[in-house]
Short mmCIF file of C-alpha atoms in Angstrom, two decimals:
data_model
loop_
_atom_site.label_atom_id
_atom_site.label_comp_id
_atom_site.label_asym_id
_atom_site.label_seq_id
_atom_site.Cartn_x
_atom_site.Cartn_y
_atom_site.Cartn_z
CA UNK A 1 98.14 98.42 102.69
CA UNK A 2 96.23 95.56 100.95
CA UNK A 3 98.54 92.19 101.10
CA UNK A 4 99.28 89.98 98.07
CA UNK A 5 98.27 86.91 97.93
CA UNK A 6 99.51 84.34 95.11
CA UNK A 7 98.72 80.94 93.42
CA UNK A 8 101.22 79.40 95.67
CA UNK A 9 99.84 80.53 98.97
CA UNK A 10 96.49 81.24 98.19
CA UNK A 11 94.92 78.12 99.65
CA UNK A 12 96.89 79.16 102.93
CA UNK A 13 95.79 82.33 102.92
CA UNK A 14 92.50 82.19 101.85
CA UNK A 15 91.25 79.07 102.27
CA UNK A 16 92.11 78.37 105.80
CA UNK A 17 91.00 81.77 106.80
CA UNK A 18 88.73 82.28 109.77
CA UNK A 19 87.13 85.09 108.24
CA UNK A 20 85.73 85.75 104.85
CA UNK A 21 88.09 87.20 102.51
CA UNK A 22 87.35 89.70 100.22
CA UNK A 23 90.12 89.13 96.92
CA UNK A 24 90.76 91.91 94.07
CA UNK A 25 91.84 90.86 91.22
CA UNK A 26 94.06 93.23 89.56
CA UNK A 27 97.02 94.28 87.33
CA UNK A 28 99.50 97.53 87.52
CA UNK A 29 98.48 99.02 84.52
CA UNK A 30 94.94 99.05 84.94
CA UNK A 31 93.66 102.10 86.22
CA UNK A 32 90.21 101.31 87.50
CA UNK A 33 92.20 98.13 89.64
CA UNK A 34 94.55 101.16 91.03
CA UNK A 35 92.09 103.12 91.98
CA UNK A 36 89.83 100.42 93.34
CA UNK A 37 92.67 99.36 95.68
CA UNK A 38 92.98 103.12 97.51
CA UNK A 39 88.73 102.11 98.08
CA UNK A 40 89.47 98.66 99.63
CA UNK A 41 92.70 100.33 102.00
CA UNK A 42 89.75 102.43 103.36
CA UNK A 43 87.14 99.43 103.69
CA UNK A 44 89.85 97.73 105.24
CA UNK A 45 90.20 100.17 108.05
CA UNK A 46 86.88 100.54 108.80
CA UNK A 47 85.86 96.77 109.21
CA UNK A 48 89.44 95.78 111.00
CA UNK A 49 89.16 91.77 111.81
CA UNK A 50 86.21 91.16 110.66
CA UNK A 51 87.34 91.01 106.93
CA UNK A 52 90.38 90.17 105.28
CA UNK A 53 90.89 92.03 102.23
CA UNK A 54 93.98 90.73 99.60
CA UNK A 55 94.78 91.26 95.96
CA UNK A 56 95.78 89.13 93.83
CA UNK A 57 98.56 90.25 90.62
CA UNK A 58 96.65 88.32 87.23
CA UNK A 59 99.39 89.23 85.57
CA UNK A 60 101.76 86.95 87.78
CA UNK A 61 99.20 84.14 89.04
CA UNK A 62 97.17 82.19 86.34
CA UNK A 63 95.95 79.11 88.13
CA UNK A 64 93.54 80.74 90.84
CA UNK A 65 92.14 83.06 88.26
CA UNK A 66 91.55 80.96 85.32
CA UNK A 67 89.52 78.48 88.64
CA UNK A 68 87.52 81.20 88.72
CA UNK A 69 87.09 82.34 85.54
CA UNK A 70 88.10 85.69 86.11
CA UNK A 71 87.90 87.50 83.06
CA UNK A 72 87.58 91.43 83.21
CA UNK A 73 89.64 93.41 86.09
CA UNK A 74 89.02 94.61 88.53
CA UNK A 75 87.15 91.42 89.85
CA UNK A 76 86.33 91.14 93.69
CA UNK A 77 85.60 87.75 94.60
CA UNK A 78 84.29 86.78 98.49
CA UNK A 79 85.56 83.81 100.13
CA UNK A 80 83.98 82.21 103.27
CA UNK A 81 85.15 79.40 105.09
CA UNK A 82 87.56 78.47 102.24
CA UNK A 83 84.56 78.94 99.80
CA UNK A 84 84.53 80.78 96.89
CA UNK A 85 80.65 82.39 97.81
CA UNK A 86 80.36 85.24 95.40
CA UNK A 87 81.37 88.04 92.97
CA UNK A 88 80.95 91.45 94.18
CA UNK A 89 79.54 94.21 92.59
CA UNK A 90 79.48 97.79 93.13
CA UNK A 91 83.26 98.46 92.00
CA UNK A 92 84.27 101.70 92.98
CA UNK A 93 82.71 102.94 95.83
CA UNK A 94 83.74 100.79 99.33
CA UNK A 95 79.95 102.15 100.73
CA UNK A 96 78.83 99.73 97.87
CA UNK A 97 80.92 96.99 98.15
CA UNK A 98 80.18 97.31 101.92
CA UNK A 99 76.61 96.20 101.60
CA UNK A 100 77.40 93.08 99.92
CA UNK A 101 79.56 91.80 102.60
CA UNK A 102 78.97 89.71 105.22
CA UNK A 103 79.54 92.35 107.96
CA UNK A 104 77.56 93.09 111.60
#
């Protein structure tokens, strides 16, 4: 299962990671955000430590999202070193999102 991360203890979480961290950005009711999550549980269990994968409620946290200027869901958002590096494309599919990480 994908862990939530929030305003409050997102610079913990994320930003003092030792990994990169791969963040969705999501709400209940959207259905694409849903179904992207069941993608990332897979993706998750294929890479093991070598990615962290949260999500992050935008209905709930406003500060970390409006940083980023996160404005269509779902958004996936790579973090390195504390670093926001990228967006991530490919939404949908984890063999997509996959190639855009940095992996191997």
């Amino acid at each position: 299962m994908i862990a939530d991360v929030t305003d409050r203890d997102f610079a913990r979480v994320v930003e003092q990671a030792r990994i990169p961290v791969l963040v969705e950005f999501w709400q209940p009711s959207c259905g694409h955000c849903v179904a992207l999550l069941s993608q990332l549980e897979q993706l998750q269990q294929e890479v093991g430590q070598a990615l962290m994968i949260v999500k992050m409620n935008v209905q709930e946290n406003f500060q970390i999202p409006a940083e980023l200027d996160i404005s269509s869901l779902p958004t996936l958002a790579l973090f390195e070193r504390g670093l926001f590096v990228r967006f991530i494309g490919g939404i949908g599919k984890k063999e997509e999102i996959r190639k855009q990480l940095p992996l191997d």
